[in-house]
Amino acid sequence: MARIAFILLCHKNPDAIIRQAEQLTAAGDCIAVHFDASADAADYNAILNGLQDNPNVTFAKKRVKCGWGEWSLVQATLNAVEAAVEAFPHASHFYMVSGDCMPIKSAGFAHQFLDAHDCDFIESYDFFDSNWIKTGFREERLIYRHFFNERTQKRRFYWGLALQQRLGLRRKIPEDLQIMIGSQWWCLRRRTIEALLDFVQERRDVMRFFQRTWIPDETFFQTLVRHLVPGREIECRTLTFLMFTDYGMPVTFYNDHYDLLLGQDALFARKISVEASQLHERLGGLYASDQMEFEISNEGRTLFQFLTGRGRVGRRFAQRFWEQETTLGRNRELMIIACKKWHVAKRLVAGIRDHTNVPAVEYLFNEEDAALPDLGGIETTLEKRSRHRRALMRMIFDHFESDRLIICLDPSSLDLMSDFFADRATVRLLEISCSFDDDYLAGHARRVGLAGPQTGADTMARLLPTIRHDMVYERDMMRDADFPNMTRISDTGSVDANAHAIAQFLGVSLETGKTLAETPHLFVD
């Protein structure tokens, strides 16, 4: 049976650290603590006194002063790891945690999981080829020597960097290493940890290299594990559930996140608010419980992205600067069908193709595999299509050799509608208004990743009103835009009313409009 030695780096809140250590060791696991040497000595003494009688707790023999982005964080981790290896010879796994981490599964579940997966869990992506670094320095982290902390000695940090760049003092990366990058929250097997400690003693050149690297806690273990362990024995992910906002700040979890956290495919989560006392108590009790069944829905990140993007006021719909001098064509007519239920719009488009000669393209800005002709590469991704929207539309008009074109858009694509209505071309809009029952909304949540097959009924019940409100919000925003040449059909409208709207939208006879309004099963889910 797996036995975990937790590696805890902390610097404050001694009472919480004592409570966390007691909770994690209650099920037979153990913990090695490194308390920042720059923190209050009284706090450290309080932790020592509070845990001195616990045989499953040990402390790093040497404490270091830690600074964000510095080698000191890696050294503190190594000191704690060495203490754990020596104190806990029966530990099979070493799991990196912070004072903000809490378990979201029971110890029994965690042990069973690790027994079933004979591998190391660590994010380990190629430093240069991956897109793991979103902003800031990339190769500058490695090829220049960093002697100062960017946060506490900003002027010296950038002065030292500029001097090295001006003098051409680039350094070489150790030739036998492929530099990797990833989250610092890993779980490694004992044999991997022992191999890593041996490597540290043997390769002083590698140690010197990383000691002057910027933010080495994101590269040191990630690189060495990949260097020492066969790729088939590495699962490139962290077992700690964490999220970041659009601004690069970690998302904090509170008391009402308990059910969401338990549904994630992870063993721990960070960052738990220090004020969420109820959540701390429930998760602490969970780890020592005998619960072995968890419904893993794993929708946390998708759900967070969805919820934080709702209801923003002041969305910009202005033309992009490279498109300000372009137009679809003054004599061209673009007809937009906006419908949240894509299958309904596609049924209507199929009928339009049968009864008119107007070409149509369905959801080309929403659906990755939309049926588009070969346009030289501009059509290959949704990102390219949206970025070069007007150029794409001109090419589609030219491809069909027509001055009239129908496209389908999701109501959320208000920026695209606004951009097209600002064009010199004639633009028309047909809104297909549909009703949404709970079954449809639940299916929609699963299709777009807001919920998984195992999402519980209580979670779904809380989610559905938000999704419904979001759809109503998109509809209202589209109507409030007050676009000219806008008509509407509805699943609750009469055939005659829908026929008039379709005929006006397409510029066809009322008879053709009625035929299309009577399309078999048009509004059926």
Tab-separated table of N, CA, C and O in Angstrom, residues 78-158:
chain	number	residue	atom	x	y	z
A	78	LEU	N	14.593	20.723	-1.630
A	78	LEU	CA	15.578	19.649	-1.519
A	78	LEU	C	15.892	19.337	-0.059
A	78	LEU	O	16.052	18.159	0.322
A	79	ASN	N	15.990	20.374	0.771
A	79	ASN	CA	16.273	20.150	2.190
A	79	ASN	C	15.155	19.347	2.849
A	79	ASN	O	15.408	18.446	3.663
A	80	ALA	N	13.920	19.670	2.505
A	80	ALA	CA	12.784	18.933	3.066
A	80	ALA	C	12.735	17.506	2.526
A	80	ALA	O	12.419	16.562	3.260
A	81	VAL	N	13.049	17.345	1.246
A	81	VAL	CA	13.055	16.004	0.636
A	81	VAL	C	14.109	15.124	1.310
A	81	VAL	O	13.853	13.951	1.628
A	82	GLU	N	15.299	15.669	1.499
A	82	GLU	CA	16.360	14.894	2.153
A	82	GLU	C	15.947	14.471	3.553
A	82	GLU	O	16.197	13.324	3.975
A	83	ALA	N	15.297	15.353	4.287
A	83	ALA	CA	14.826	15.008	5.626
A	83	ALA	C	13.782	13.906	5.578
A	83	ALA	O	13.786	12.983	6.407
A	84	ALA	N	12.884	13.973	4.589
A	84	ALA	CA	11.829	12.965	4.464
A	84	ALA	C	12.404	11.604	4.083
A	84	ALA	O	11.984	10.569	4.628
A	85	VAL	N	13.367	11.571	3.168
A	85	VAL	CA	13.968	10.306	2.741
A	85	VAL	C	14.648	9.620	3.920
A	85	VAL	O	14.546	8.391	4.095
A	86	GLU	N	15.313	10.419	4.735
A	86	GLU	CA	16.019	9.853	5.892
A	86	GLU	C	15.053	9.417	6.998
A	86	GLU	O	15.214	8.350	7.602
A	87	ALA	N	14.030	10.214	7.265
A	87	ALA	CA	13.146	9.959	8.409
A	87	ALA	C	12.082	8.914	8.115
A	87	ALA	O	11.610	8.237	9.044
A	88	PHE	N	11.705	8.764	6.848
A	88	PHE	CA	10.578	7.890	6.512
A	88	PHE	C	10.991	6.861	5.462
A	88	PHE	O	10.665	6.995	4.277
A	89	PRO	N	11.735	5.825	5.863
A	89	PRO	CA	12.231	4.836	4.898
A	89	PRO	C	11.123	4.030	4.228
A	89	PRO	O	11.367	3.417	3.182
A	90	HIS	N	9.929	4.040	4.786
A	90	HIS	CA	8.842	3.265	4.203
A	90	HIS	C	7.950	4.110	3.288
A	90	HIS	O	6.987	3.581	2.724
A	91	ALA	N	8.250	5.387	3.140
A	91	ALA	CA	7.455	6.243	2.252
A	91	ALA	C	7.682	5.829	0.802
A	91	ALA	O	8.825	5.681	0.353
A	92	SER	N	6.603	5.628	0.081
A	92	SER	CA	6.704	5.191	-1.312
A	92	SER	C	6.577	6.351	-2.298
A	92	SER	O	7.038	6.259	-3.434
A	93	HIS	N	5.949	7.453	-1.878
A	93	HIS	CA	5.729	8.604	-2.748
A	93	HIS	C	6.015	9.887	-1.967
A	93	HIS	O	5.803	9.945	-0.753
A	94	PHE	N	6.463	10.895	-2.691
A	94	PHE	CA	6.766	12.194	-2.100
A	94	PHE	C	5.926	13.233	-2.837
A	94	PHE	O	6.035	13.376	-4.060
A	95	TYR	N	5.079	13.924	-2.076
A	95	TYR	CA	4.052	14.797	-2.660
A	95	TYR	C	4.292	16.229	-2.180
A	95	TYR	O	4.256	16.507	-0.994
A	96	MET	N	4.494	17.140	-3.122
A	96	MET	CA	4.795	18.537	-2.815
A	96	MET	C	3.498	19.298	-2.540
A	96	MET	O	2.570	19.295	-3.353
A	97	VAL	N	3.427	19.959	-1.370
A	97	VAL	CA	2.259	20.757	-1.023
A	97	VAL	C	2.713	22.068	-0.388
A	97	VAL	O	3.875	22.228	-0.001
A	98	SER	N	1.769	22.993	-0.291
A	98	SER	CA	2.019	24.251	0.407
A	98	SER	C	1.007	24.378	1.535
A	98	SER	O	0.090	23.555	1.674
A	99	GLY	N	1.135	25.423	2.328
A	99	GLY	CA	0.190	25.645	3.407
A	99	GLY	C	-1.211	25.964	2.917
A	99	GLY	O	-2.171	25.911	3.698
A	100	ASP	N	-1.344	26.299	1.630
A	100	ASP	CA	-2.653	26.609	1.052
A	100	ASP	C	-3.309	25.392	0.422
A	100	ASP	O	-4.388	25.511	-0.157
A	101	CYS	N	-2.669	24.233	0.483
A	101	CYS	CA	-3.196	23.015	-0.153
A	101	CYS	C	-4.018	22.206	0.847
A	101	CYS	O	-3.693	22.143	2.033
A	102	MET	N	-5.057	21.565	0.326
A	102	MET	CA	-5.878	20.663	1.129
A	102	MET	C	-6.266	19.458	0.287
A	102	MET	O	-6.421	19.568	-0.937
A	103	PRO	N	-6.475	18.286	0.921
A	103	PRO	CA	-6.893	17.100	0.169
A	103	PRO	C	-8.337	17.238	-0.298
A	103	PRO	O	-9.178	17.816	0.395
A	104	ILE	N	-8.628	16.700	-1.473
A	104	ILE	CA	-10.007	16.677	-1.971
A	104	ILE	C	-10.452	15.231	-2.232
A	104	ILE	O	-11.457	15.001	-2.899
A	105	LYS	N	-9.678	14.294	-1.717
A	105	LYS	CA	-10.043	12.871	-1.721
A	105	LYS	C	-9.612	12.283	-0.375
A	105	LYS	O	-8.800	12.874	0.344
A	106	SER	N	-10.099	11.121	-0.057
A	106	SER	CA	-9.688	10.457	1.177
A	106	SER	C	-8.293	9.848	1.005
A	106	SER	O	-7.826	9.631	-0.120
A	107	ALA	N	-7.639	9.577	2.137
A	107	ALA	CA	-6.321	8.942	2.088
A	107	ALA	C	-6.411	7.577	1.426
A	107	ALA	O	-5.539	7.191	0.633
A	108	GLY	N	-7.472	6.821	1.730
A	108	GLY	CA	-7.640	5.508	1.112
A	108	GLY	C	-7.741	5.602	-0.392
A	108	GLY	O	-7.140	4.794	-1.119
A	109	PHE	N	-8.490	6.578	-0.870
A	109	PHE	CA	-8.614	6.769	-2.320
A	109	PHE	C	-7.258	7.143	-2.910
A	109	PHE	O	-6.861	6.624	-3.967
A	110	ALA	N	-6.529	8.064	-2.251
A	110	ALA	CA	-5.221	8.494	-2.753
A	110	ALA	C	-4.239	7.327	-2.804
A	110	ALA	O	-3.512	7.151	-3.795
A	111	HIS	N	-4.212	6.518	-1.756
A	111	HIS	CA	-3.294	5.378	-1.729
A	111	HIS	C	-3.646	4.373	-2.828
A	111	HIS	O	-2.760	3.849	-3.520
A	112	GLN	N	-4.923	4.104	-2.984
A	112	GLN	CA	-5.357	3.173	-4.027
A	112	GLN	C	-5.012	3.705	-5.413
A	112	GLN	O	-4.563	2.948	-6.290
A	113	PHE	N	-5.193	4.997	-5.603
A	113	PHE	CA	-4.874	5.615	-6.879
A	113	PHE	C	-3.387	5.486	-7.198
A	113	PHE	O	-3.002	5.106	-8.318
A	114	LEU	N	-2.534	5.786	-6.239
A	114	LEU	CA	-1.091	5.722	-6.477
A	114	LEU	C	-0.625	4.286	-6.676
A	114	LEU	O	0.292	4.031	-7.470
A	115	ASP	N	-1.230	3.345	-5.974
A	115	ASP	CA	-0.884	1.936	-6.179
A	115	ASP	C	-1.219	1.488	-7.595
A	115	ASP	O	-0.521	0.646	-8.181
A	116	ALA	N	-2.290	2.048	-8.144
A	116	ALA	CA	-2.746	1.638	-9.479
A	116	ALA	C	-1.976	2.325	-10.599
A	116	ALA	O	-2.099	1.939	-11.763
A	117	HIS	N	-1.188	3.358	-10.264
A	117	HIS	CA	-0.457	4.109	-11.287
A	117	HIS	C	1.020	4.161	-10.912
A	117	HIS	O	1.431	4.989	-10.095
A	118	ASP	N	1.797	3.261	-11.468
A	118	ASP	CA	3.228	3.208	-11.183
A	118	ASP	C	3.961	4.212	-12.065
A	118	ASP	O	4.594	3.860	-13.067
A	119	CYS	N	3.838	5.491	-11.708
A	119	CYS	CA	4.459	6.541	-12.515
A	119	CYS	C	4.659	7.779	-11.651
A	119	CYS	O	4.195	7.845	-10.512
A	120	ASP	N	5.393	8.730	-12.201
A	120	ASP	CA	5.597	10.019	-11.544
A	120	ASP	C	4.609	11.022	-12.137
A	120	ASP	O	4.431	11.079	-13.360
A	121	PHE	N	3.998	11.827	-11.281
A	121	PHE	CA	3.061	12.849	-11.723
A	121	PHE	C	3.745	14.204	-11.613
A	121	PHE	O	3.965	14.717	-10.520
A	122	ILE	N	4.093	14.754	-12.764
A	122	ILE	CA	4.758	16.056	-12.784
A	122	ILE	C	4.557	16.686	-14.153
A	122	ILE	O	4.729	16.026	-15.185
A	123	GLU	N	4.154	17.946	-14.166
A	123	GLU	CA	4.081	18.661	-15.442
A	123	GLU	C	5.496	18.828	-15.971
A	123	GLU	O	6.387	19.293	-15.254
A	124	SER	N	5.696	18.460	-17.223
A	124	SER	CA	7.045	18.479	-17.792
A	124	SER	C	6.944	18.715	-19.291
A	124	SER	O	6.937	17.785	-20.091
A	125	TYR	N	6.868	19.997	-19.674
A	125	TYR	CA	6.717	20.384	-21.073
A	125	TYR	C	8.028	20.982	-21.589
A	125	TYR	O	8.788	21.589	-20.824
A	126	ASP	N	8.264	20.819	-22.871
A	126	ASP	CA	9.474	21.388	-23.456
A	126	ASP	C	9.507	22.897	-23.238
A	126	ASP	O	8.553	23.605	-23.549
A	127	PHE	N	10.609	23.399	-22.710
A	127	PHE	CA	10.714	24.800	-22.330
A	127	PHE	C	10.545	25.725	-23.533
A	127	PHE	O	9.890	26.766	-23.435
A	128	PHE	N	11.122	25.344	-24.667
A	128	PHE	CA	11.134	26.241	-25.822
A	128	PHE	C	9.964	26.002	-26.777
A	128	PHE	O	9.467	26.949	-27.400
A	129	ASP	N	9.523	24.772	-26.915
A	129	ASP	CA	8.507	24.466	-27.912
A	129	ASP	C	7.077	24.560	-27.386
A	129	ASP	O	6.124	24.702	-28.156
A	130	SER	N	6.915	24.463	-26.075
A	130	SER	CA	5.561	24.516	-25.524
A	130	SER	C	5.141	25.970	-25.326
A	130	SER	O	5.949	26.895	-25.402
A	131	ASN	N	3.866	26.158	-25.053
A	131	ASN	CA	3.326	27.493	-24.795
A	131	ASN	C	3.015	27.653	-23.315
A	131	ASN	O	2.089	28.380	-22.945
A	132	TRP	N	3.785	26.985	-22.447
A	132	TRP	CA	3.495	27.013	-21.010
A	132	TRP	C	3.706	28.408	-20.440
A	132	TRP	O	2.931	28.866	-19.609
A	133	ILE	N	4.755	29.106	-20.891
A	133	ILE	CA	4.992	30.483	-20.451
A	133	ILE	C	4.115	31.399	-21.289
A	133	ILE	O	4.264	31.472	-22.508
A	134	LYS	N	3.191	32.090	-20.655
A	134	LYS	CA	2.258	32.949	-21.381
A	134	LYS	C	2.814	34.355	-21.600
A	134	LYS	O	2.619	34.952	-22.648
A	135	THR	N	3.460	34.907	-20.600
A	135	THR	CA	3.985	36.269	-20.706
A	135	THR	C	5.359	36.327	-20.056
A	135	THR	O	5.747	35.437	-19.296
A	136	GLY	N	6.093	37.401	-20.345
A	136	GLY	CA	7.374	37.628	-19.684
A	136	GLY	C	8.527	36.898	-20.346
A	136	GLY	O	8.446	36.444	-21.482
A	137	PHE	N	9.628	36.806	-19.589
A	137	PHE	CA	10.849	36.197	-20.103
A	137	PHE	C	10.625	34.749	-20.504
A	137	PHE	O	9.839	34.028	-19.909
A	138	ARG	N	11.395	34.305	-21.498
A	138	ARG	CA	11.427	32.894	-21.844
A	138	ARG	C	12.884	32.430	-21.757
A	138	ARG	O	13.342	32.011	-20.703
A	139	GLU	N	13.626	32.545	-22.883
A	139	GLU	CA	15.005	32.043	-22.853
A	139	GLU	C	15.889	32.868	-21.925
A	139	GLU	O	16.918	32.377	-21.438
A	140	GLU	N	15.478	34.124	-21.640
A	140	GLU	CA	16.269	34.942	-20.722
A	140	GLU	C	16.355	34.314	-19.331
A	140	GLU	O	17.298	34.583	-18.576
A	141	ARG	N	15.393	33.484	-18.984
A	141	ARG	CA	15.455	32.792	-17.691
A	141	ARG	C	16.698	31.911	-17.591
A	141	ARG	O	17.240	31.711	-16.500
A	142	LEU	N	17.133	31.379	-18.745
A	142	LEU	CA	18.169	30.349	-18.749
A	142	LEU	C	19.529	30.858	-19.186
A	142	LEU	O	20.543	30.512	-18.578
A	143	ILE	N	19.577	31.643	-20.253
A	143	ILE	CA	20.858	31.941	-20.900
A	143	ILE	C	21.618	33.072	-20.232
A	143	ILE	O	22.777	33.332	-20.567
A	144	TYR	N	20.971	33.766	-19.276
A	144	TYR	CA	21.671	34.790	-18.496
A	144	TYR	C	21.670	34.390	-17.021
A	144	TYR	O	20.796	33.662	-16.553
A	145	ARG	N	22.662	34.890	-16.291
A	145	ARG	CA	22.787	34.586	-14.864
A	145	ARG	C	21.991	35.616	-14.063
A	145	ARG	O	22.107	36.819	-14.306
A	146	HIS	N	21.227	35.137	-13.112
A	146	HIS	CA	20.372	36.031	-12.330
A	146	HIS	C	20.839	36.019	-10.882
A	146	HIS	O	20.772	35.001	-10.185
A	147	PHE	N	21.314	37.201	-10.431
A	147	PHE	CA	21.882	37.328	-9.098
A	147	PHE	C	20.936	38.050	-8.135
A	147	PHE	O	21.153	38.011	-6.929
A	148	PHE	N	19.941	38.743	-8.684
A	148	PHE	CA	19.064	39.567	-7.861
A	148	PHE	C	17.610	39.145	-8.059
A	148	PHE	O	17.242	38.619	-9.106
A	149	ASN	N	16.797	39.428	-7.052
A	149	ASN	CA	15.381	39.095	-7.106
A	149	ASN	C	14.610	40.200	-7.814
A	149	ASN	O	14.689	41.371	-7.426
A	150	GLU	N	13.845	39.828	-8.825
A	150	GLU	CA	13.120	40.823	-9.639
A	150	GLU	C	12.068	41.559	-8.816
A	150	GLU	O	11.765	42.724	-9.096
A	151	ARG	N	11.532	40.939	-7.799
A	151	ARG	CA	10.466	41.564	-7.015
A	151	ARG	C	10.998	42.490	-5.930
A	151	ARG	O	10.393	43.521	-5.645
A	152	THR	N	12.124	42.139	-5.317
A	152	THR	CA	12.641	42.943	-4.207
A	152	THR	C	13.812	43.831	-4.624
A	152	THR	O	14.122	44.799	-3.917
A	153	GLN	N	14.468	43.506	-5.737
A	153	GLN	CA	15.608	44.299	-6.225
A	153	GLN	C	15.443	44.542	-7.725
A	153	GLN	O	16.303	44.196	-8.526
A	154	LYS	N	14.327	45.149	-8.071
A	154	LYS	CA	13.955	45.281	-9.479
A	154	LYS	C	15.017	46.009	-10.296
A	154	LYS	O	15.390	45.573	-11.381
A	155	ARG	N	15.537	47.132	-9.812
A	155	ARG	CA	16.519	47.906	-10.581
A	155	ARG	C	17.800	47.101	-10.804
A	155	ARG	O	18.345	47.074	-11.905
A	156	ARG	N	18.265	46.413	-9.758
A	156	ARG	CA	19.476	45.600	-9.900
A	156	ARG	C	19.229	44.411	-10.829
A	156	ARG	O	20.106	44.021	-11.609
A	157	PHE	N	18.045	43.830	-10.724
A	157	PHE	CA	17.718	42.684	-11.574
A	157	PHE	C	17.837	43.069	-13.046
A	157	PHE	O	18.511	42.382	-13.835
A	158	TYR	N	17.170	44.158	-13.432
A	158	TYR	CA	17.169	44.539	-14.848
A	158	TYR	C	18.495	45.172	-15.260
A	158	TYR	O	18.892	45.072	-16.431
